[in-house]
Amino acid sequence: MSAVLRLNGLLAQTSLTKTIFLFALPALPALPSVSQLIPQWAAPIFNGSSSDLRLKELKELLERKREPPFMFDNGAILRAVPKKKPSYKRTREKRLAPGEKQMKPLENLGRCAACGRVKRSHFMCMHCFGEIRAFLKEKKKQLFGETKPYEPEMDKTDANIVFPKRRLRDLELAYSRKEYVRDRETPLVYNKDEVKKQ
Amino acid sequence: MPNLKNFKYNRARHFRMMDRNLCANLIRHEYIITGRAKAKRAQAKIEQFLGKALHQNKSLGNSPLEERLSNVKALEFLQLPDRQEVGSKVLDDLSKRFVDRAHGFTRIIKLERRLGDDKAEMSVLELVDSDFEIKFWYTAKIVARLELQGLPVDELTQHNVTKLTQLRINGEERFRQAVEEAKEVFFAEDVRKIKQLAEAGEPASLEQMDESVDLAAIQDDWPQHLRQKTPKGTYLKNRPSELFLKLAKNFGKSKQYPTIPRPAKVEAVIPKSPFLK
Protein backbone atom coordinates (compact mmCIF):
# COMPACT_ATOMS: atom_id res chain seq x y z
CA MET A 1 0.00 0.00 0.00
CA SER A 2 2.78 2.35 0.95
CA ALA A 3 4.54 1.93 -2.39
CA VAL A 4 1.47 3.11 -4.17
CA LEU A 5 1.14 6.05 -1.86
CA ARG A 6 4.71 7.07 -2.41
CA LEU A 7 4.14 6.91 -6.15
CA ASN A 8 1.18 9.15 -5.67
CA GLY A 9 3.39 11.72 -4.02
CA LEU A 10 6.05 11.31 -6.68
CA LEU A 11 3.60 11.87 -9.44
CA ALA A 12 2.57 15.16 -8.02
CA GLN A 13 6.18 16.28 -8.21
CA THR A 14 6.84 14.89 -11.67
CA SER A 15 3.96 16.89 -13.03
CA LEU A 16 6.04 20.00 -12.41
CA THR A 17 9.08 18.66 -14.21
CA LYS A 18 7.10 17.32 -17.09
CA THR A 19 8.63 19.63 -19.67
CA ILE A 20 12.17 18.59 -18.78
CA PHE A 21 11.32 14.93 -19.28
CA LEU A 22 9.80 15.67 -22.64
CA PHE A 23 13.01 17.21 -23.88
CA ALA A 24 15.24 14.56 -22.43
CA LEU A 25 13.40 11.40 -23.38
CA PRO A 26 13.48 11.45 -27.19
CA ALA A 27 17.29 11.28 -27.07
CA LEU A 28 17.14 7.84 -25.43
CA PRO A 29 14.84 5.67 -27.51
CA ALA A 30 15.77 2.50 -25.58
CA LEU A 31 14.23 3.75 -22.37
CA PRO A 32 10.52 3.16 -21.70
CA SER A 33 8.35 6.25 -21.92
CA VAL A 34 7.03 7.90 -18.77
CA SER A 35 3.45 7.05 -19.68
CA GLN A 36 4.29 3.38 -19.48
CA LEU A 37 5.50 3.76 -15.89
CA ILE A 38 2.29 5.40 -14.75
CA PRO A 39 -0.54 3.08 -13.74
CA GLN A 40 -3.70 3.45 -15.71
CA TRP A 41 -5.75 4.85 -12.88
CA ALA A 42 -3.25 7.62 -12.31
CA ALA A 43 -3.00 8.72 -15.93
CA PRO A 44 -5.65 11.45 -15.71
CA ILE A 45 -3.82 12.96 -12.73
CA PHE A 46 -0.60 13.09 -14.67
CA ASN A 47 -2.25 14.64 -17.65
CA GLY A 48 -3.81 17.27 -15.48
CA SER A 49 -7.37 16.21 -16.27
CA SER A 50 -8.20 14.88 -12.80
CA SER A 51 -11.63 15.48 -11.45
CA ASP A 52 -10.52 15.27 -7.82
CA LEU A 53 -10.66 18.72 -6.29
CA ARG A 54 -8.20 17.85 -3.55
CA LEU A 55 -5.51 16.90 -6.03
CA LYS A 56 -6.08 20.09 -7.99
CA GLU A 57 -5.62 22.02 -4.82
CA LEU A 58 -2.45 20.11 -4.09
CA LYS A 59 -1.10 20.88 -7.53
CA GLU A 60 -1.83 24.55 -7.09
CA LEU A 61 -0.07 24.54 -3.79
CA LEU A 62 2.98 22.86 -5.25
CA GLU A 63 3.12 25.28 -8.15
CA ARG A 64 3.22 28.15 -5.70
CA LYS A 65 6.26 26.43 -4.17
CA ARG A 66 4.66 26.01 -0.81
CA GLU A 67 5.30 23.04 1.37
CA PRO A 68 3.05 20.08 0.53
CA PRO A 69 0.23 19.73 3.05
CA PHE A 70 1.17 16.21 4.04
CA MET A 71 0.54 16.85 7.69
CA PHE A 72 -3.20 16.31 7.50
CA ASP A 73 -4.68 12.97 6.72
CA ASN A 74 -6.41 13.26 3.37
CA GLY A 75 -7.12 9.56 3.19
CA ALA A 76 -3.87 8.78 1.40
CA ILE A 77 -0.99 9.31 3.83
CA LEU A 78 -0.91 7.63 7.22
CA ARG A 79 1.65 7.81 10.01
CA ALA A 80 3.07 5.22 12.40
CA VAL A 81 0.77 4.35 15.26
CA PRO A 82 0.75 1.75 18.03
CA LYS A 83 -0.70 -1.52 16.93
CA LYS A 84 -3.11 -1.97 19.83
CA LYS A 85 -4.62 0.13 22.53
CA PRO A 86 -2.88 -0.52 25.85
CA SER A 87 -5.34 -1.90 28.34
CA TYR A 88 -6.44 -0.01 31.41
CA LYS A 89 -4.63 -2.48 33.67
CA ARG A 90 -1.32 -2.19 31.81
CA THR A 91 -1.38 1.60 31.88
CA ARG A 92 -2.15 1.67 35.59
CA GLU A 93 0.50 -0.93 36.37
CA LYS A 94 3.13 0.98 34.43
CA ARG A 95 2.40 4.17 36.36
CA LEU A 96 1.79 2.90 39.84
CA ALA A 97 4.03 -0.14 40.26
CA PRO A 98 7.47 1.53 40.69
CA GLY A 99 7.49 3.08 44.15
CA GLU A 100 10.48 5.29 43.40
CA LYS A 101 8.64 7.14 40.64
CA GLN A 102 5.81 8.14 42.91
CA MET A 103 5.70 11.34 44.90
CA LYS A 104 6.67 10.91 48.50
CA PRO A 105 5.33 13.08 51.31
CA LEU A 106 7.75 15.55 52.88
CA GLU A 107 8.13 14.50 56.46
CA ASN A 108 11.11 16.64 57.37
CA LEU A 109 9.36 19.99 57.37
CA GLY A 110 9.96 22.39 60.20
CA ARG A 111 9.73 26.02 61.10
CA CYS A 112 12.44 28.47 60.07
CA ALA A 113 13.59 30.20 63.21
CA ALA A 114 14.45 33.39 61.33
CA CYS A 115 11.28 34.00 59.31
CA GLY A 116 8.64 31.64 60.72
CA ARG A 117 7.95 30.02 57.38
CA VAL A 118 8.10 26.36 56.43
CA LYS A 119 11.57 24.95 55.89
CA ARG A 120 13.15 21.56 55.29
CA SER A 121 15.16 20.49 58.32
CA HIS A 122 18.96 20.44 57.88
CA PHE A 123 18.58 22.69 54.82
CA MET A 124 18.92 26.45 54.60
CA CYS A 125 15.63 28.32 54.42
CA MET A 126 15.62 29.52 50.80
CA HIS A 127 13.53 32.58 51.62
CA CYS A 128 16.05 33.77 54.22
CA PHE A 129 18.92 32.78 51.96
CA GLY A 130 17.55 34.91 49.15
CA GLU A 131 17.19 37.91 51.45
CA ILE A 132 20.65 37.50 52.99
CA ARG A 133 22.28 36.98 49.62
CA ALA A 134 20.70 40.13 48.17
CA PHE A 135 21.71 42.05 51.29
CA LEU A 136 25.33 40.83 51.14
CA LYS A 137 25.52 41.63 47.43
CA GLU A 138 24.42 45.18 48.13
CA LYS A 139 26.92 45.41 50.98
CA LYS A 140 29.76 44.21 48.78
CA LYS A 141 28.77 46.73 46.13
CA GLN A 142 28.96 49.56 48.64
CA LEU A 143 32.35 48.41 49.93
CA PHE A 144 34.17 47.45 46.76
CA GLY A 145 32.13 49.14 44.03
CA GLU A 146 30.34 47.47 41.19
CA THR A 147 32.15 44.73 39.35
CA LYS A 148 31.94 44.87 35.59
CA PRO A 149 31.84 41.76 33.45
CA TYR A 150 35.11 41.04 31.69
CA GLU A 151 35.45 42.66 28.29
CA PRO A 152 38.62 42.24 26.28
CA GLU A 153 40.21 45.47 25.06
CA MET A 154 39.94 45.27 21.31
CA ASP A 155 39.84 47.28 18.14
CA LYS A 156 36.31 47.64 16.76
CA THR A 157 37.09 45.89 13.50
CA ASP A 158 38.93 43.14 15.34
CA ALA A 159 35.98 42.66 17.66
CA ASN A 160 33.62 42.39 14.68
CA ILE A 161 35.77 39.64 13.22
CA VAL A 162 36.36 37.72 16.43
CA PHE A 163 32.82 38.09 17.76
CA PRO A 164 30.69 38.42 14.62
CA LYS A 165 27.22 39.73 15.29
CA ARG A 166 24.43 37.50 14.20
CA ARG A 167 20.70 37.37 14.51
CA LEU A 168 19.77 35.60 17.72
CA ARG A 169 17.49 32.59 17.60
CA ASP A 170 14.22 32.67 19.52
CA LEU A 171 15.65 30.42 22.21
CA GLU A 172 18.75 32.59 22.61
CA LEU A 173 16.62 35.72 22.80
CA ALA A 174 14.57 34.13 25.55
CA TYR A 175 17.80 33.17 27.27
CA SER A 176 19.12 36.74 27.12
CA ARG A 177 15.83 38.07 28.48
CA LYS A 178 15.86 35.36 31.16
CA GLU A 179 12.18 34.71 30.57
CA TYR A 180 12.59 31.04 31.29
CA VAL A 181 14.02 31.56 34.79
CA ARG A 182 11.56 30.41 37.37
CA ASP A 183 11.11 32.23 40.65
CA ARG A 184 11.07 30.23 43.82
CA GLU A 185 7.70 30.56 45.49
CA THR A 186 7.64 32.13 48.93
CA PRO A 187 6.97 29.36 51.42
CA LEU A 188 3.86 29.29 53.56
CA VAL A 189 3.89 30.48 57.13
CA TYR A 190 4.49 27.51 59.42
CA ASN A 191 1.43 26.06 61.01
CA LYS A 192 1.75 23.02 63.22
CA ASP A 193 -1.59 21.59 62.19
CA GLU A 194 -0.72 21.64 58.49
CA VAL A 195 2.50 19.66 58.82
CA LYS A 196 2.42 15.88 58.78
CA LYS A 197 4.89 15.30 61.57
CA GLN A 198 3.91 17.32 64.58
CA MET B 1 24.75 13.21 43.56
CA PRO B 2 27.52 12.37 41.10
CA ASN B 3 30.64 10.81 42.48
CA LEU B 4 33.62 13.04 41.86
CA LYS B 5 36.12 10.76 43.57
CA ASN B 6 36.42 8.07 40.94
CA PHE B 7 37.06 9.47 37.51
CA LYS B 8 38.83 8.45 34.36
CA TYR B 9 42.53 9.11 34.20
CA ASN B 10 42.23 11.50 31.27
CA ARG B 11 40.00 13.78 33.31
CA ALA B 12 42.37 14.09 36.24
CA ARG B 13 43.73 17.43 35.10
CA HIS B 14 40.25 18.86 34.62
CA PHE B 15 39.29 17.81 38.14
CA ARG B 16 42.46 19.26 39.59
CA MET B 17 41.84 22.58 37.82
CA MET B 18 38.25 22.58 39.08
CA ASP B 19 39.50 22.40 42.67
CA ARG B 20 41.99 25.17 42.11
CA ASN B 21 39.47 27.47 40.43
CA LEU B 22 36.92 26.90 43.18
CA CYS B 23 39.62 27.55 45.78
CA ALA B 24 40.70 30.83 44.18
CA ASN B 25 37.14 32.04 43.76
CA LEU B 26 36.13 31.08 47.29
CA ILE B 27 38.99 33.11 48.73
CA ARG B 28 38.17 36.00 46.39
CA HIS B 29 34.43 36.17 47.11
CA GLU B 30 34.24 34.69 50.66
CA TYR B 31 31.34 32.44 49.65
CA ILE B 32 30.36 30.59 46.49
CA ILE B 33 27.29 28.67 45.44
CA THR B 34 27.95 25.39 43.67
CA GLY B 35 26.63 21.86 43.34
CA ARG B 36 26.89 19.61 46.34
CA ALA B 37 29.37 17.17 44.83
CA LYS B 38 31.75 19.88 43.65
CA ALA B 39 31.55 21.69 46.98
CA LYS B 40 32.26 18.55 48.97
CA ARG B 41 35.20 17.62 46.76
CA ALA B 42 36.68 21.09 46.73
CA GLN B 43 36.24 21.61 50.48
CA ALA B 44 38.76 18.93 51.37
CA LYS B 45 41.34 20.35 48.98
CA ILE B 46 40.79 23.92 50.13
CA GLU B 47 41.15 22.94 53.79
CA GLN B 48 44.37 21.16 52.96
CA PHE B 49 45.70 24.13 51.01
CA LEU B 50 44.78 26.74 53.61
CA GLY B 51 46.15 24.65 56.48
CA LYS B 52 49.50 24.19 54.77
CA ALA B 53 49.78 27.76 53.52
CA LEU B 54 48.98 29.32 56.92
CA HIS B 55 51.31 26.93 58.73
CA GLN B 56 54.21 27.75 56.41
CA ASN B 57 53.38 31.45 56.66
CA LYS B 58 53.55 31.28 60.45
CA SER B 59 57.00 29.68 60.35
CA LEU B 60 58.33 32.52 58.15
CA GLY B 61 57.54 35.09 60.83
CA ASN B 62 57.36 38.79 60.07
CA SER B 63 59.23 38.86 56.77
CA PRO B 64 57.79 41.15 54.04
CA LEU B 65 54.85 39.96 51.96
CA GLU B 66 56.73 39.56 48.68
CA GLU B 67 59.30 37.34 50.31
CA ARG B 68 56.63 35.19 51.89
CA LEU B 69 54.76 34.96 48.56
CA SER B 70 57.79 33.39 46.96
CA ASN B 71 58.74 31.22 49.94
CA VAL B 72 55.39 29.70 50.90
CA LYS B 73 55.46 26.54 48.80
CA ALA B 74 51.80 25.66 49.38
CA LEU B 75 50.77 28.57 47.14
CA GLU B 76 51.81 26.49 44.15
CA PHE B 77 48.40 24.84 44.47
CA LEU B 78 46.90 28.03 43.01
CA GLN B 79 47.04 28.65 39.30
CA LEU B 80 49.71 31.05 38.13
CA PRO B 81 47.43 34.00 37.21
CA ASP B 82 45.69 33.81 40.61
CA ARG B 83 48.79 33.34 42.70
CA GLN B 84 49.64 36.99 43.32
CA GLU B 85 46.13 38.24 44.04
CA VAL B 86 44.73 35.29 45.99
CA GLY B 87 48.03 34.36 47.62
CA SER B 88 48.49 37.82 49.06
CA LYS B 89 44.95 37.70 50.48
CA VAL B 90 45.74 34.36 52.13
CA LEU B 91 49.02 35.51 53.66
CA ASP B 92 47.90 39.02 54.57
CA ASP B 93 44.21 38.81 55.41
CA LEU B 94 43.35 35.21 56.23
CA SER B 95 46.47 34.67 58.32
CA LYS B 96 45.23 37.41 60.66
CA ARG B 97 41.70 35.99 60.65
CA PHE B 98 42.65 32.38 61.38
CA VAL B 99 45.18 32.87 64.14
CA ASP B 100 43.87 30.12 66.40
CA ARG B 101 42.69 27.77 63.69
CA ALA B 102 44.60 24.89 62.14
CA HIS B 103 41.61 23.44 60.28
CA GLY B 104 37.90 24.08 59.82
CA PHE B 105 38.28 27.18 57.65
CA THR B 106 35.26 26.42 55.49
CA ARG B 107 31.64 25.42 55.88
CA ILE B 108 29.10 23.79 53.58
CA ILE B 109 25.45 24.83 53.86
CA LYS B 110 22.84 22.65 52.17
CA LEU B 111 20.44 24.46 49.87
CA GLU B 112 17.29 23.30 48.13
CA ARG B 113 17.60 21.80 44.69
CA ARG B 114 18.12 24.04 41.68
CA LEU B 115 14.98 25.12 39.81
CA GLY B 116 16.27 23.90 36.48
CA ASP B 117 15.87 20.80 34.38
CA ASP B 118 18.62 19.00 36.24
CA LYS B 119 17.24 19.64 39.76
CA ALA B 120 20.79 19.55 41.06
CA GLU B 121 21.53 19.58 44.74
CA MET B 122 23.05 22.94 45.55
CA SER B 123 25.13 24.18 48.43
CA VAL B 124 27.00 27.19 49.70
CA LEU B 125 30.71 26.88 50.34
CA GLU B 126 31.89 29.70 52.59
CA LEU B 127 34.87 30.87 54.58
CA VAL B 128 34.21 31.08 58.30
CA ASP B 129 34.67 34.22 60.41
CA SER B 130 34.16 36.58 57.48
CA ASP B 131 31.84 39.57 57.26
CA PHE B 132 29.98 37.94 54.38
CA GLU B 133 29.31 34.68 56.14
CA ILE B 134 25.79 33.47 55.47
CA LYS B 135 25.38 31.47 58.66
CA PHE B 136 26.53 34.49 60.68
CA TRP B 137 23.83 36.70 59.18
CA TYR B 138 21.21 33.96 59.41
CA THR B 139 21.90 33.55 63.14
CA ALA B 140 21.89 37.32 63.56
CA LYS B 141 18.47 37.37 61.90
CA ILE B 142 17.18 34.70 64.28
CA VAL B 143 18.41 36.64 67.33
CA ALA B 144 16.93 39.87 65.94
CA ARG B 145 13.57 38.19 65.47
CA LEU B 146 13.57 36.73 68.98
CA GLU B 147 14.42 40.11 70.45
CA LEU B 148 11.61 41.79 68.53
CA GLN B 149 9.23 39.10 69.73
CA GLY B 150 10.46 39.50 73.28
CA LEU B 151 11.47 35.85 73.58
CA PRO B 152 14.60 34.45 75.22
CA VAL B 153 17.34 33.09 72.95
CA ASP B 154 16.99 29.31 72.96
CA GLU B 155 19.85 26.95 73.65
CA LEU B 156 20.39 25.84 70.06
CA THR B 157 20.66 29.42 68.82
CA GLN B 158 22.92 30.28 71.72
CA HIS B 159 25.14 27.34 70.83
CA ASN B 160 25.38 28.64 67.26
CA VAL B 161 26.12 32.17 68.47
CA THR B 162 29.01 31.02 70.67
CA LYS B 163 30.40 28.89 67.86
CA LEU B 164 30.25 31.84 65.46
CA THR B 165 31.77 34.38 67.83
CA GLN B 166 34.37 32.53 69.90
CA LEU B 167 37.25 32.60 67.40
CA ARG B 168 36.23 35.76 65.55
CA ILE B 169 38.15 38.94 66.24
CA ASN B 170 35.83 41.18 68.32
CA GLY B 171 33.29 38.43 67.80
CA GLU B 172 30.62 39.41 70.25
CA GLU B 173 30.76 43.08 69.36
CA ARG B 174 30.48 42.33 65.65
CA PHE B 175 27.60 39.96 66.27
CA ARG B 176 25.77 42.62 68.25
CA GLN B 177 26.18 45.08 65.37
CA ALA B 178 24.93 42.46 62.94
CA VAL B 179 21.81 41.85 65.05
CA GLU B 180 21.01 45.57 65.06
CA GLU B 181 21.55 45.77 61.31
CA ALA B 182 19.42 42.67 60.74
CA LYS B 183 16.54 44.29 62.63
CA GLU B 184 16.62 47.26 60.27
CA VAL B 185 17.14 45.30 57.09
CA PHE B 186 15.15 42.09 57.46
CA PHE B 187 12.38 43.34 59.76
CA ALA B 188 12.07 46.84 58.36
CA GLU B 189 8.29 46.77 58.25
CA ASP B 190 7.98 45.60 61.86
CA VAL B 191 10.46 48.11 63.21
CA ARG B 192 8.59 50.88 61.38
CA LYS B 193 5.30 49.77 62.91
CA ILE B 194 6.75 49.49 66.40
CA LYS B 195 8.06 53.06 66.08
CA GLN B 196 4.68 54.26 64.85
CA LEU B 197 2.93 52.68 67.81
CA ALA B 198 5.50 54.10 70.21
CA GLU B 199 4.88 57.60 68.84
CA ALA B 200 1.15 57.13 69.31
CA GLY B 201 1.79 56.06 72.89
CA GLU B 202 0.38 52.55 72.49
CA PRO B 203 2.16 49.44 73.66
CA ALA B 204 3.40 47.35 70.71
CA SER B 205 1.87 43.90 70.64
CA LEU B 206 2.64 41.08 68.25
CA GLU B 207 -0.99 40.79 67.21
CA GLN B 208 -0.80 44.18 65.54
CA MET B 209 2.26 43.19 63.56
CA ASP B 210 0.41 40.81 61.32
CA GLU B 211 -1.96 43.28 59.73
CA SER B 212 -1.60 43.06 55.99
CA VAL B 213 0.65 45.78 54.66
CA ASP B 214 -0.40 47.84 51.67
CA LEU B 215 2.86 47.46 49.79
CA ALA B 216 1.70 49.34 46.71
CA ALA B 217 1.05 52.48 48.77
CA ILE B 218 4.42 52.33 50.53
CA GLN B 219 6.47 51.49 47.49
CA ASP B 220 4.75 53.95 45.20
CA ASP B 221 7.76 56.20 44.71
CA TRP B 222 10.41 53.48 45.12
CA PRO B 223 12.67 52.54 42.22
CA GLN B 224 11.67 49.37 40.40
CA HIS B 225 14.56 47.18 41.49
CA LEU B 226 13.94 47.84 45.19
CA ARG B 227 10.25 46.96 45.18
CA GLN B 228 9.33 43.81 47.03
CA LYS B 229 6.67 41.24 46.35
CA THR B 230 6.25 40.34 50.00
CA PRO B 231 6.75 42.73 52.91
CA LYS B 232 9.93 42.22 54.90
CA GLY B 233 9.19 40.77 58.30
CA THR B 234 5.56 41.02 59.50
CA TYR B 235 5.40 37.37 60.51
CA LEU B 236 6.34 38.00 64.10
CA LYS B 237 3.06 36.49 65.28
CA ASN B 238 4.42 33.09 64.32
CA ARG B 239 6.33 32.08 67.42
CA PRO B 240 8.00 28.80 68.30
CA SER B 241 5.64 26.44 70.09
CA GLU B 242 5.66 26.10 73.85
CA LEU B 243 6.92 22.54 73.53
CA PHE B 244 9.86 23.81 71.50
CA LEU B 245 10.71 26.42 74.14
CA LYS B 246 10.47 23.74 76.83
CA LEU B 247 12.70 21.32 74.95
CA ALA B 248 15.11 24.06 73.86
CA LYS B 249 16.67 24.01 77.30
CA ASN B 250 17.99 20.52 76.66
CA PHE B 251 19.25 21.04 73.12
CA GLY B 252 22.83 21.09 74.31
CA LYS B 253 22.53 17.70 75.94
CA SER B 254 22.80 14.36 74.22
CA LYS B 255 19.51 12.54 73.70
CA GLN B 256 21.24 9.19 73.52
CA TYR B 257 23.27 9.57 76.71
CA PRO B 258 21.33 11.87 79.05
CA THR B 259 23.90 12.70 81.69
CA ILE B 260 23.23 13.99 85.15
CA PRO B 261 25.61 16.71 86.26
CA ARG B 262 28.24 15.49 88.71
CA PRO B 263 27.60 16.63 92.31
CA ALA B 264 29.99 19.13 93.77
CA LYS B 265 33.16 17.64 95.18
CA VAL B 266 33.21 17.25 98.93
CA GLU B 267 36.65 17.51 100.32
CA ALA B 268 37.62 14.36 102.15
CA VAL B 269 38.56 14.89 105.76
CA ILE B 270 41.25 12.45 106.83
CA PRO B 271 40.76 11.46 110.43
CA LYS B 272 43.57 12.08 112.72
CA SER B 273 45.93 9.16 113.21
CA PRO B 274 45.55 7.57 116.60
CA PHE B 275 49.29 6.97 116.66
CA LEU B 276 50.04 10.62 116.64
CA LYS B 277 50.52 12.23 119.93
Short mmCIF file of N, CA, C and O in Angstrom, two decimals, chain A residues 1-9 41 73-79:
data_model
loop_
_atom_site.label_atom_id
_atom_site.label_comp_id
_atom_site.label_asym_id
_atom_site.label_seq_id
_atom_site.Cartn_x
_atom_site.Cartn_y
_atom_site.Cartn_z
N MET A 1 0.84 -1.20 0.00
CA MET A 1 0.00 0.00 0.00
C MET A 1 0.87 1.25 0.00
O MET A 1 0.66 2.19 -0.75
N SER A 2 1.95 1.15 0.81
CA SER A 2 2.78 2.35 0.95
C SER A 2 3.49 2.70 -0.35
O SER A 2 3.71 3.87 -0.64
N ALA A 3 3.84 1.66 -1.12
CA ALA A 3 4.54 1.93 -2.39
C ALA A 3 3.68 2.75 -3.31
O ALA A 3 4.13 3.69 -3.96
N VAL A 4 2.41 2.38 -3.32
CA VAL A 4 1.47 3.11 -4.17
C VAL A 4 1.35 4.55 -3.72
O VAL A 4 1.34 5.48 -4.52
N LEU A 5 1.30 4.70 -2.41
CA LEU A 5 1.14 6.05 -1.86
C LEU A 5 2.33 6.92 -2.20
O LEU A 5 2.19 8.09 -2.53
N ARG A 6 3.50 6.30 -2.08
CA ARG A 6 4.71 7.07 -2.41
C ARG A 6 4.69 7.50 -3.86
O ARG A 6 5.05 8.60 -4.22
N LEU A 7 4.24 6.58 -4.73
CA LEU A 7 4.14 6.91 -6.15
C LEU A 7 3.21 8.09 -6.35
O LEU A 7 3.48 8.98 -7.14
N ASN A 8 2.15 8.06 -5.58
CA ASN A 8 1.18 9.15 -5.67
C ASN A 8 1.86 10.50 -5.41
O ASN A 8 1.65 11.47 -6.12
N GLY A 9 2.68 10.50 -4.35
CA GLY A 9 3.39 11.72 -4.02
C GLY A 9 4.38 12.10 -5.09
O GLY A 9 4.54 13.26 -5.45
N TRP A 41 -4.81 4.03 -13.66
CA TRP A 41 -5.75 4.85 -12.88
C TRP A 41 -5.20 6.23 -12.56
O TRP A 41 -5.92 7.17 -12.28
N ASP A 73 -4.37 14.27 7.30
CA ASP A 73 -4.68 12.97 6.72
C ASP A 73 -5.77 13.15 5.70
O ASP A 73 -6.93 13.37 6.03
N ASN A 74 -5.41 13.08 4.42
CA ASN A 74 -6.41 13.26 3.37
C ASN A 74 -6.87 11.91 2.83
O ASN A 74 -7.29 11.78 1.70
N GLY A 75 -6.70 10.88 3.61
CA GLY A 75 -7.12 9.56 3.19
C GLY A 75 -6.04 8.81 2.43
O GLY A 75 -6.23 7.68 2.04
N ALA A 76 -4.92 9.44 2.19
CA ALA A 76 -3.87 8.78 1.40
C ALA A 76 -2.62 8.51 2.23
O ALA A 76 -2.03 7.46 2.11
N ILE A 77 -2.25 9.47 3.10
CA ILE A 77 -0.99 9.31 3.83
C ILE A 77 -1.28 9.04 5.30
O ILE A 77 -1.99 9.79 5.95
N LEU A 78 -0.70 7.99 5.82
CA LEU A 78 -0.91 7.63 7.22
C LEU A 78 0.43 7.62 7.94
O LEU A 78 1.47 7.44 7.32
N ARG A 79 0.41 7.79 9.22
CA ARG A 79 1.65 7.81 10.01
C ARG A 79 1.69 6.59 10.93
O ARG A 79 0.70 5.90 11.09
#
